[in-house]
Amino acid sequence: MSASSLNHRRILSLWLPRLPIDRIQRFFGALGNGNEPSIVVIKENNALVIHALDEAAERLGLHIGQPLANARAMCPDLKVFDADVVADAKTLSDIADCCDRFTPLVALDPPHGLFLDITGCAHLFGGEAALLQTLVRALARQGFAVSAAIAGTSVCARTLTRQTPGVIVADGGEAAAIDRFPVSALGADEMITTGLRRAGLKTIGDVASRAPSEITARFGARFSTLLAHALGQGDAPISPRKPLPDYIVEKRFAEPIATDTMIAMTLSRLADTLIASMEKQGKGARRLEAAFFRTDGVVRAIMVETGRPVTRSKVIDRLFRERLDALADPLDPGFGFDMVRLSASRTEIVVQEQRDLDAHVHDNDELAALIDRIAARIGGKRVVVHLPQDTHIPEQAVLAAPAQHHLTAAMQAEWPARAESEPPLRPLRLFDKPEPVTVPFATVPDGPPHQFTWRRAKHAVVRVEGPERIAMEWWRQDGKQLTRDYFRIEDAEGLRFWIFRDGLYEGEVFDGDGKPAPPHWYVHGLFA
C-alpha cells in the first residue's frame, strides 16, 4: 500500500434511485412491455404520494412526492404498488453483501445508497475506473438502476452520484467538481436550502465563497461542517455495517466453481494461508466466517466458533465440513462462485502449554474439539454447560451457558457437597417452571398438604420432610415474589415430589378486598 493511500481516503458512493420499483420488477417479473408507467406509493400526512417510479412514469412528468390522485389524473392506466420499506432495506443489505467482494468497509447510506471505502484496494480491480464500471455493470445485470461516483470524501461522492454519476474526482479536486451544483445537492435541511437561496447563494460555489464564520453564524455549525466535507476539507468516517475482521484471505476465480470438491479444496487452501498469517503473530482463531460470492450477486456466509484458539488448518476444515453438512438450506452455487473469502473475525493470543507429559491437557483439548464439532453441526447455543450461581433461589441456582465459551469455568466450578448418608436436598429433575397443583386442605399455618392433584392425578401423601423456607431476594425482586415453604413428599405409590406453598398464610396472600386468601401450591421437581 502506497504512502498516498494511507494519507488520502477514497470513497465510492453508490445510489439506487429506483430501488423500490426495481425490487418489485425483479420479484414479479417484467411489468408489461416496459412502456406502461409504474409507481410505488407511500402514505405521508394521511395522503398517498409517489415514493418511487420507473422511466416510463418519469417520461410522463410524474415525480417523487407527487400525490397519487394527481398522478392518476395524468395517467389513468398507472400501475400502483404499495411501498415496503422493510423489504427495500433487506434488498439494500443484500446489495451491500454483494459489494463486500470489493472492500470489507461497506456502510449504509439510507434509504437507497451505500458507501464503499476503497482506499488502497482499487488496484486489485484494475484501478478506480475499472472498479466503478465493474460494480455498476454487476448491479445493472441484476436489474437495478444505479449511479456511482468516487471522491476523497463521502459527502462529495454522494453529491456527485445525484448530479453527475460516473465521475471520479482526484484528491484535492472536490471543490472544483461540485462548484456549479445547486445548494440543494448537498442534502441539507429544506429550511437551510431555502435560506441560502433567499440570500442569493444558489450554487455550492456561491456558498463556498463566503467566509466559514459567516456561514456558521447564519446556518449553524452542522451545515458548515457538511459544506467543508463536500469541499474536501476533512471528512467524517463512515460506519461500516460489519466490523473489520482481524485477518482476511480470499480466492477469486476466472471460471466460477460449483462442485463440493472444489469448494472444499478452496477452503482448505485458504485455511492454510490464514493459519500461516496468524502464526506469525502468535494468534489463533476463535470465530471464523466463510463467504461464498455467486456470479449473480448472491452471497452466502457461514460462521463457526471455537472454544479455544485454532492454530491448525485441519481443524478449520473439519469444522466447516461439519457446518456445511448440517445446513438446513444447502449451499446452492447457482451458476457458480467466483470468489470465496475466509476471515477470522475474532482471534486470541495462543498460550503455550506443556502437552507432552500432562494427560489432563490432552483430555481438555479433545473435549474442546468435540464440543466445537457438535456446535458446528447443531449450533453453539445448544451445547451448554451448567455453572453454579451464588443464590438460594432454586430455579436460579444453576446457569446454562454455551460450552464453547465457559468450558474452563465449568471444569473449575465448585458445587455444594452432598452430606453422606443423607437424602438429596434438591430433586434430580427440576422443572424450568413450577407446575401448579390443587391442594384441597393442608395443615395451617405452615404444614404440608395431605393430598394434592397434579396433572389430573390425585396423590395421597404418606411421608413428608420439611418445611424448608426460602425467602425471595427482596433487594432484586421489589417485594413482588412471595416466601416459599418447600416440602419433600412421598405419595402412596412411592413417588417423591418437591412441592412448595407460594406465600404465607394470612401474611402475604390477599384477595381483592384485602382479606387473607389461601396461597397456591406448586410442584417444582421430582426425586429419583
PDB file of C-alpha atoms in Angstrom, residues 132-349:
ATOM      1  CA  LEU A 132     -16.597   1.567 -10.708  1.00  0.00           C
ATOM      2  CA  GLN A 133     -17.593   0.138 -14.085  1.00  0.00           C
ATOM      3  CA  THR A 134     -17.463  -3.433 -12.789  1.00  0.00           C
ATOM      4  CA  LEU A 135     -19.706  -2.580  -9.864  1.00  0.00           C
ATOM      5  CA  VAL A 136     -22.240  -0.631 -11.927  1.00  0.00           C
ATOM      6  CA  ARG A 137     -22.453  -3.340 -14.587  1.00  0.00           C
ATOM      7  CA  ALA A 138     -22.887  -6.084 -11.980  1.00  0.00           C
ATOM      8  CA  LEU A 139     -25.851  -4.283 -10.395  1.00  0.00           C
ATOM      9  CA  ALA A 140     -27.318  -3.347 -13.778  1.00  0.00           C
ATOM     10  CA  ARG A 141     -27.328  -7.037 -14.749  1.00  0.00           C
ATOM     11  CA  GLN A 142     -29.376  -7.685 -11.623  1.00  0.00           C
ATOM     12  CA  GLY A 143     -31.992  -5.190 -12.806  1.00  0.00           C
ATOM     13  CA  PHE A 144     -31.111  -2.125 -10.735  1.00  0.00           C
ATOM     14  CA  ALA A 145     -30.768   1.446 -11.919  1.00  0.00           C
ATOM     15  CA  VAL A 146     -27.535   2.587 -10.319  1.00  0.00           C
ATOM     16  CA  SER A 147     -25.459   5.744 -10.048  1.00  0.00           C
ATOM     17  CA  ALA A 148     -21.910   5.838  -8.667  1.00  0.00           C
ATOM     18  CA  ALA A 149     -19.055   8.269  -8.183  1.00  0.00           C
ATOM     19  CA  ILE A 150     -15.667   8.339  -6.438  1.00  0.00           C
ATOM     20  CA  ALA A 151     -14.151  11.179  -4.437  1.00  0.00           C
ATOM     21  CA  GLY A 152     -11.954  11.824  -1.453  1.00  0.00           C
ATOM     22  CA  THR A 153     -14.877  12.377   0.929  1.00  0.00           C
ATOM     23  CA  SER A 154     -18.193  10.618   1.370  1.00  0.00           C
ATOM     24  CA  VAL A 155     -20.211  13.859   1.172  1.00  0.00           C
ATOM     25  CA  CYS A 156     -18.597  14.892  -2.117  1.00  0.00           C
ATOM     26  CA  ALA A 157     -19.022  11.415  -3.625  1.00  0.00           C
ATOM     27  CA  ARG A 158     -22.662  11.320  -2.522  1.00  0.00           C
ATOM     28  CA  THR A 159     -23.309  14.722  -4.095  1.00  0.00           C
ATOM     29  CA  LEU A 160     -21.764  13.612  -7.377  1.00  0.00           C
ATOM     30  CA  THR A 161     -23.950  10.498  -7.611  1.00  0.00           C
ATOM     31  CA  ARG A 162     -27.049  12.718  -7.520  1.00  0.00           C
ATOM     32  CA  GLN A 163     -25.730  15.209 -10.099  1.00  0.00           C
ATOM     33  CA  THR A 164     -23.085  13.760 -12.431  1.00  0.00           C
ATOM     34  CA  PRO A 165     -22.801   9.982 -11.957  1.00  0.00           C
ATOM     35  CA  GLY A 166     -19.730   8.153 -13.149  1.00  0.00           C
ATOM     36  CA  VAL A 167     -17.331  10.951 -12.167  1.00  0.00           C
ATOM     37  CA  ILE A 168     -14.024  10.170 -10.458  1.00  0.00           C
ATOM     38  CA  VAL A 169     -12.572  13.155  -8.622  1.00  0.00           C
ATOM     39  CA  ALA A 170      -8.857  13.207  -7.844  1.00  0.00           C
ATOM     40  CA  ASP A 171      -7.610  14.154  -4.390  1.00  0.00           C
ATOM     41  CA  GLY A 172      -7.939  17.876  -3.878  1.00  0.00           C
ATOM     42  CA  GLY A 173     -10.400  18.356  -6.742  1.00  0.00           C
ATOM     43  CA  GLU A 174     -13.608  18.072  -4.691  1.00  0.00           C
ATOM     44  CA  ALA A 175     -14.320  21.814  -4.519  1.00  0.00           C
ATOM     45  CA  ALA A 176     -13.980  22.329  -8.263  1.00  0.00           C
ATOM     46  CA  ALA A 177     -16.050  19.217  -9.051  1.00  0.00           C
ATOM     47  CA  ILE A 178     -19.168  20.423  -7.202  1.00  0.00           C
ATOM     48  CA  ASP A 179     -18.712  24.184  -7.619  1.00  0.00           C
ATOM     49  CA  ARG A 180     -21.628  24.655 -10.060  1.00  0.00           C
ATOM     50  CA  PHE A 181     -24.110  22.321  -8.389  1.00  0.00           C
ATOM     51  CA  PRO A 182     -27.215  23.823  -6.739  1.00  0.00           C
ATOM     52  CA  VAL A 183     -27.141  24.103  -2.973  1.00  0.00           C
ATOM     53  CA  SER A 184     -29.919  21.515  -2.727  1.00  0.00           C
ATOM     54  CA  ALA A 185     -27.400  18.905  -3.942  1.00  0.00           C
ATOM     55  CA  LEU A 186     -25.742  18.942  -0.530  1.00  0.00           C
ATOM     56  CA  GLY A 187     -28.772  17.265   1.014  1.00  0.00           C
ATOM     57  CA  ALA A 188     -29.128  19.831   3.783  1.00  0.00           C
ATOM     58  CA  ASP A 189     -32.384  20.659   5.530  1.00  0.00           C
ATOM     59  CA  GLU A 190     -35.011  22.292   3.322  1.00  0.00           C
ATOM     60  CA  MET A 191     -35.119  25.382   5.556  1.00  0.00           C
ATOM     61  CA  ILE A 192     -31.373  25.888   5.147  1.00  0.00           C
ATOM     62  CA  THR A 193     -31.593  25.422   1.376  1.00  0.00           C
ATOM     63  CA  THR A 194     -34.410  27.977   1.167  1.00  0.00           C
ATOM     64  CA  GLY A 195     -32.468  30.405   3.340  1.00  0.00           C
ATOM     65  CA  LEU A 196     -29.403  30.116   1.107  1.00  0.00           C
ATOM     66  CA  ARG A 197     -31.441  30.831  -1.994  1.00  0.00           C
ATOM     67  CA  ARG A 198     -33.069  33.857  -0.406  1.00  0.00           C
ATOM     68  CA  ALA A 199     -29.605  35.127   0.462  1.00  0.00           C
ATOM     69  CA  GLY A 200     -28.634  34.861  -3.212  1.00  0.00           C
ATOM     70  CA  LEU A 201     -26.426  31.795  -2.709  1.00  0.00           C
ATOM     71  CA  LYS A 202     -27.765  29.466  -5.382  1.00  0.00           C
ATOM     72  CA  THR A 203     -24.767  27.239  -6.041  1.00  0.00           C
ATOM     73  CA  ILE A 204     -22.291  25.437  -3.830  1.00  0.00           C
ATOM     74  CA  GLY A 205     -19.578  27.685  -5.190  1.00  0.00           C
ATOM     75  CA  ASP A 206     -21.516  30.749  -4.054  1.00  0.00           C
ATOM     76  CA  VAL A 207     -21.711  29.364  -0.528  1.00  0.00           C
ATOM     77  CA  ALA A 208     -18.049  28.320  -0.531  1.00  0.00           C
ATOM     78  CA  SER A 209     -17.011  31.863  -1.488  1.00  0.00           C
ATOM     79  CA  ARG A 210     -18.287  33.190   1.823  1.00  0.00           C
ATOM     80  CA  ALA A 211     -16.256  33.083   4.998  1.00  0.00           C
ATOM     81  CA  PRO A 212     -16.850  29.920   7.068  1.00  0.00           C
ATOM     82  CA  SER A 213     -17.579  32.005  10.163  1.00  0.00           C
ATOM     83  CA  GLU A 214     -20.330  33.815   8.276  1.00  0.00           C
ATOM     84  CA  ILE A 215     -21.949  30.554   7.146  1.00  0.00           C
ATOM     85  CA  THR A 216     -21.705  29.094  10.644  1.00  0.00           C
ATOM     86  CA  ALA A 217     -23.247  32.150  12.270  1.00  0.00           C
ATOM     87  CA  ARG A 218     -26.176  32.172   9.829  1.00  0.00           C
ATOM     88  CA  PHE A 219     -26.872  28.485   9.223  1.00  0.00           C
ATOM     89  CA  GLY A 220     -25.204  26.636  12.077  1.00  0.00           C
ATOM     90  CA  ALA A 221     -22.076  24.579  12.635  1.00  0.00           C
ATOM     91  CA  ARG A 222     -23.686  21.387  11.342  1.00  0.00           C
ATOM     92  CA  PHE A 223     -24.227  22.812   7.863  1.00  0.00           C
ATOM     93  CA  SER A 224     -20.802  24.436   7.915  1.00  0.00           C
ATOM     94  CA  THR A 225     -19.212  21.060   8.611  1.00  0.00           C
ATOM     95  CA  LEU A 226     -21.270  19.437   5.836  1.00  0.00           C
ATOM     96  CA  LEU A 227     -20.060  22.073   3.379  1.00  0.00           C
ATOM     97  CA  ALA A 228     -16.440  21.629   4.433  1.00  0.00           C
ATOM     98  CA  HIS A 229     -16.644  17.878   3.904  1.00  0.00           C
ATOM     99  CA  ALA A 230     -18.235  18.357   0.493  1.00  0.00           C
ATOM    100  CA  LEU A 231     -15.356  20.638  -0.496  1.00  0.00           C
ATOM    101  CA  GLY A 232     -12.801  18.031   0.579  1.00  0.00           C
ATOM    102  CA  GLN A 233     -11.797  19.809   3.770  1.00  0.00           C
ATOM    103  CA  GLY A 234     -11.826  16.820   6.111  1.00  0.00           C
ATOM    104  CA  ASP A 235     -14.427  14.104   6.300  1.00  0.00           C
ATOM    105  CA  ALA A 236     -16.360  12.171   8.906  1.00  0.00           C
ATOM    106  CA  PRO A 237     -15.530   8.449   8.940  1.00  0.00           C
ATOM    107  CA  ILE A 238     -18.121   6.102   7.513  1.00  0.00           C
ATOM    108  CA  SER A 239     -19.639   3.457   9.784  1.00  0.00           C
ATOM    109  CA  PRO A 240     -19.137   0.020   8.203  1.00  0.00           C
ATOM    110  CA  ARG A 241     -22.118  -2.277   8.647  1.00  0.00           C
ATOM    111  CA  LYS A 242     -19.769  -5.081   9.688  1.00  0.00           C
ATOM    112  CA  PRO A 243     -16.668  -4.819  11.873  1.00  0.00           C
ATOM    113  CA  LEU A 244     -13.426  -5.345  10.018  1.00  0.00           C
ATOM    114  CA  PRO A 245     -12.102  -8.889  10.631  1.00  0.00           C
ATOM    115  CA  ASP A 246      -8.657  -9.364  12.116  1.00  0.00           C
ATOM    116  CA  TYR A 247      -7.500 -11.482   9.165  1.00  0.00           C
ATOM    117  CA  ILE A 248      -8.904 -11.947   5.667  1.00  0.00           C
ATOM    118  CA  VAL A 249      -7.838 -14.288   2.865  1.00  0.00           C
ATOM    119  CA  GLU A 250      -9.734 -14.807  -0.364  1.00  0.00           C
ATOM    120  CA  LYS A 251      -9.567 -16.570  -3.693  1.00  0.00           C
ATOM    121  CA  ARG A 252     -11.019 -15.247  -6.960  1.00  0.00           C
ATOM    122  CA  PHE A 253     -11.753 -17.452  -9.947  1.00  0.00           C
ATOM    123  CA  ALA A 254     -11.686 -16.626 -13.630  1.00  0.00           C
ATOM    124  CA  GLU A 255     -14.098 -19.533 -14.111  1.00  0.00           C
ATOM    125  CA  PRO A 256     -16.730 -19.971 -11.378  1.00  0.00           C
ATOM    126  CA  ILE A 257     -16.603 -23.123  -9.264  1.00  0.00           C
ATOM    127  CA  ALA A 258     -19.677 -25.132  -8.314  1.00  0.00           C
ATOM    128  CA  THR A 259     -18.624 -28.592  -7.090  1.00  0.00           C
ATOM    129  CA  ASP A 260     -18.293 -29.607  -3.446  1.00  0.00           C
ATOM    130  CA  THR A 261     -14.775 -30.875  -4.122  1.00  0.00           C
ATOM    131  CA  MET A 262     -13.547 -27.527  -5.445  1.00  0.00           C
ATOM    132  CA  ILE A 263     -15.244 -25.671  -2.586  1.00  0.00           C
ATOM    133  CA  ALA A 264     -13.588 -27.943  -0.014  1.00  0.00           C
ATOM    134  CA  MET A 265     -10.179 -27.621  -1.697  1.00  0.00           C
ATOM    135  CA  THR A 266     -10.510 -23.829  -1.791  1.00  0.00           C
ATOM    136  CA  LEU A 267     -11.427 -23.615   1.878  1.00  0.00           C
ATOM    137  CA  SER A 268      -8.512 -25.892   2.759  1.00  0.00           C
ATOM    138  CA  ARG A 269      -6.013 -23.713   0.901  1.00  0.00           C
ATOM    139  CA  LEU A 270      -7.439 -20.549   2.379  1.00  0.00           C
ATOM    140  CA  ALA A 271      -7.245 -22.106   5.849  1.00  0.00           C
ATOM    141  CA  ASP A 272      -3.533 -22.845   5.316  1.00  0.00           C
ATOM    142  CA  THR A 273      -2.903 -19.228   4.308  1.00  0.00           C
ATOM    143  CA  LEU A 274      -4.969 -17.870   7.198  1.00  0.00           C
ATOM    144  CA  ILE A 275      -3.192 -20.037   9.787  1.00  0.00           C
ATOM    145  CA  ALA A 276       0.194 -19.007   8.396  1.00  0.00           C
ATOM    146  CA  SER A 277      -0.716 -15.322   8.725  1.00  0.00           C
ATOM    147  CA  MET A 278      -1.938 -15.710  12.303  1.00  0.00           C
ATOM    148  CA  GLU A 279       1.011 -17.878  13.297  1.00  0.00           C
ATOM    149  CA  LYS A 280       3.428 -15.029  12.533  1.00  0.00           C
ATOM    150  CA  GLN A 281       1.805 -13.024  15.332  1.00  0.00           C
ATOM    151  CA  GLY A 282       1.220 -15.937  17.674  1.00  0.00           C
ATOM    152  CA  LYS A 283      -2.557 -15.893  17.370  1.00  0.00           C
ATOM    153  CA  GLY A 284      -5.352 -18.397  16.876  1.00  0.00           C
ATOM    154  CA  ALA A 285      -8.898 -18.017  15.567  1.00  0.00           C
ATOM    155  CA  ARG A 286     -11.955 -18.139  17.808  1.00  0.00           C
ATOM    156  CA  ARG A 287     -14.570 -17.069  15.257  1.00  0.00           C
ATOM    157  CA  LEU A 288     -14.311 -17.869  11.533  1.00  0.00           C
ATOM    158  CA  GLU A 289     -16.525 -16.924   8.623  1.00  0.00           C
ATOM    159  CA  ALA A 290     -16.536 -18.307   5.097  1.00  0.00           C
ATOM    160  CA  ALA A 291     -18.282 -16.148   2.479  1.00  0.00           C
ATOM    161  CA  PHE A 292     -19.242 -17.526  -0.928  1.00  0.00           C
ATOM    162  CA  PHE A 293     -19.917 -14.962  -3.664  1.00  0.00           C
ATOM    163  CA  ARG A 294     -22.071 -16.162  -6.530  1.00  0.00           C
ATOM    164  CA  THR A 295     -21.845 -14.776 -10.046  1.00  0.00           C
ATOM    165  CA  ASP A 296     -25.428 -13.458  -9.823  1.00  0.00           C
ATOM    166  CA  GLY A 297     -24.596 -11.316  -6.786  1.00  0.00           C
ATOM    167  CA  VAL A 298     -25.982 -13.616  -4.096  1.00  0.00           C
ATOM    168  CA  VAL A 299     -23.693 -14.036  -1.082  1.00  0.00           C
ATOM    169  CA  ARG A 300     -23.833 -16.905   1.396  1.00  0.00           C
ATOM    170  CA  ALA A 301     -21.899 -16.646   4.657  1.00  0.00           C
ATOM    171  CA  ILE A 302     -21.245 -19.471   7.123  1.00  0.00           C
ATOM    172  CA  MET A 303     -19.768 -18.911  10.570  1.00  0.00           C
ATOM    173  CA  VAL A 304     -18.193 -21.247  13.101  1.00  0.00           C
ATOM    174  CA  GLU A 305     -16.900 -20.581  16.607  1.00  0.00           C
ATOM    175  CA  THR A 306     -14.380 -22.431  18.712  1.00  0.00           C
ATOM    176  CA  GLY A 307     -13.875 -22.790  22.414  1.00  0.00           C
ATOM    177  CA  ARG A 308     -10.103 -22.384  22.143  1.00  0.00           C
ATOM    178  CA  PRO A 309      -7.902 -20.567  19.614  1.00  0.00           C
ATOM    179  CA  VAL A 310      -7.471 -22.691  16.490  1.00  0.00           C
ATOM    180  CA  THR A 311      -3.930 -22.974  15.141  1.00  0.00           C
ATOM    181  CA  ARG A 312      -4.314 -25.856  12.669  1.00  0.00           C
ATOM    182  CA  SER A 313      -5.895 -25.740   9.255  1.00  0.00           C
ATOM    183  CA  LYS A 314      -7.167 -29.316   9.591  1.00  0.00           C
ATOM    184  CA  VAL A 315      -9.369 -28.224  12.483  1.00  0.00           C
ATOM    185  CA  ILE A 316     -10.842 -25.432  10.348  1.00  0.00           C
ATOM    186  CA  ASP A 317     -11.533 -27.899   7.535  1.00  0.00           C
ATOM    187  CA  ARG A 318     -13.304 -30.268   9.908  1.00  0.00           C
ATOM    188  CA  LEU A 319     -15.453 -27.548  11.474  1.00  0.00           C
ATOM    189  CA  PHE A 320     -16.624 -26.135   8.161  1.00  0.00           C
ATOM    190  CA  ARG A 321     -17.280 -29.620   6.818  1.00  0.00           C
ATOM    191  CA  GLU A 322     -19.499 -30.301   9.834  1.00  0.00           C
ATOM    192  CA  ARG A 323     -21.242 -26.946   9.354  1.00  0.00           C
ATOM    193  CA  LEU A 324     -21.841 -27.450   5.633  1.00  0.00           C
ATOM    194  CA  ASP A 325     -23.168 -30.980   6.148  1.00  0.00           C
ATOM    195  CA  ALA A 326     -25.644 -29.738   8.764  1.00  0.00           C
ATOM    196  CA  LEU A 327     -27.094 -26.847   6.753  1.00  0.00           C
ATOM    197  CA  ALA A 328     -30.888 -26.991   6.549  1.00  0.00           C
ATOM    198  CA  ASP A 329     -30.633 -24.860   3.401  1.00  0.00           C
ATOM    199  CA  PRO A 330     -27.819 -26.422   1.335  1.00  0.00           C
ATOM    200  CA  LEU A 331     -25.164 -24.205  -0.189  1.00  0.00           C
ATOM    201  CA  ASP A 332     -26.586 -23.514  -3.660  1.00  0.00           C
ATOM    202  CA  PRO A 333     -23.813 -22.480  -6.075  1.00  0.00           C
ATOM    203  CA  GLY A 334     -26.266 -21.368  -8.783  1.00  0.00           C
ATOM    204  CA  PHE A 335     -24.095 -20.637 -11.799  1.00  0.00           C
ATOM    205  CA  GLY A 336     -21.018 -20.907  -9.613  1.00  0.00           C
ATOM    206  CA  PHE A 337     -18.956 -18.998  -7.062  1.00  0.00           C
ATOM    207  CA  ASP A 338     -16.435 -16.562  -8.480  1.00  0.00           C
ATOM    208  CA  MET A 339     -14.929 -15.702  -5.095  1.00  0.00           C
ATOM    209  CA  VAL A 340     -14.529 -17.403  -1.720  1.00  0.00           C
ATOM    210  CA  ARG A 341     -13.370 -15.490   1.347  1.00  0.00           C
ATOM    211  CA  LEU A 342     -12.247 -16.846   4.696  1.00  0.00           C
ATOM    212  CA  SER A 343     -11.907 -14.395   7.585  1.00  0.00           C
ATOM    213  CA  ALA A 344     -11.100 -14.565  11.267  1.00  0.00           C
ATOM    214  CA  SER A 345     -13.271 -12.001  12.995  1.00  0.00           C
ATOM    215  CA  ARG A 346     -12.092 -12.917  16.484  1.00  0.00           C
ATOM    216  CA  THR A 347      -8.595 -14.012  17.385  1.00  0.00           C
ATOM    217  CA  GLU A 348      -6.639 -14.541  20.592  1.00  0.00           C
ATOM    218  CA  ILE A 349      -3.019 -14.906  21.529  1.00  0.00           C
TER     219      ILE A 349
END
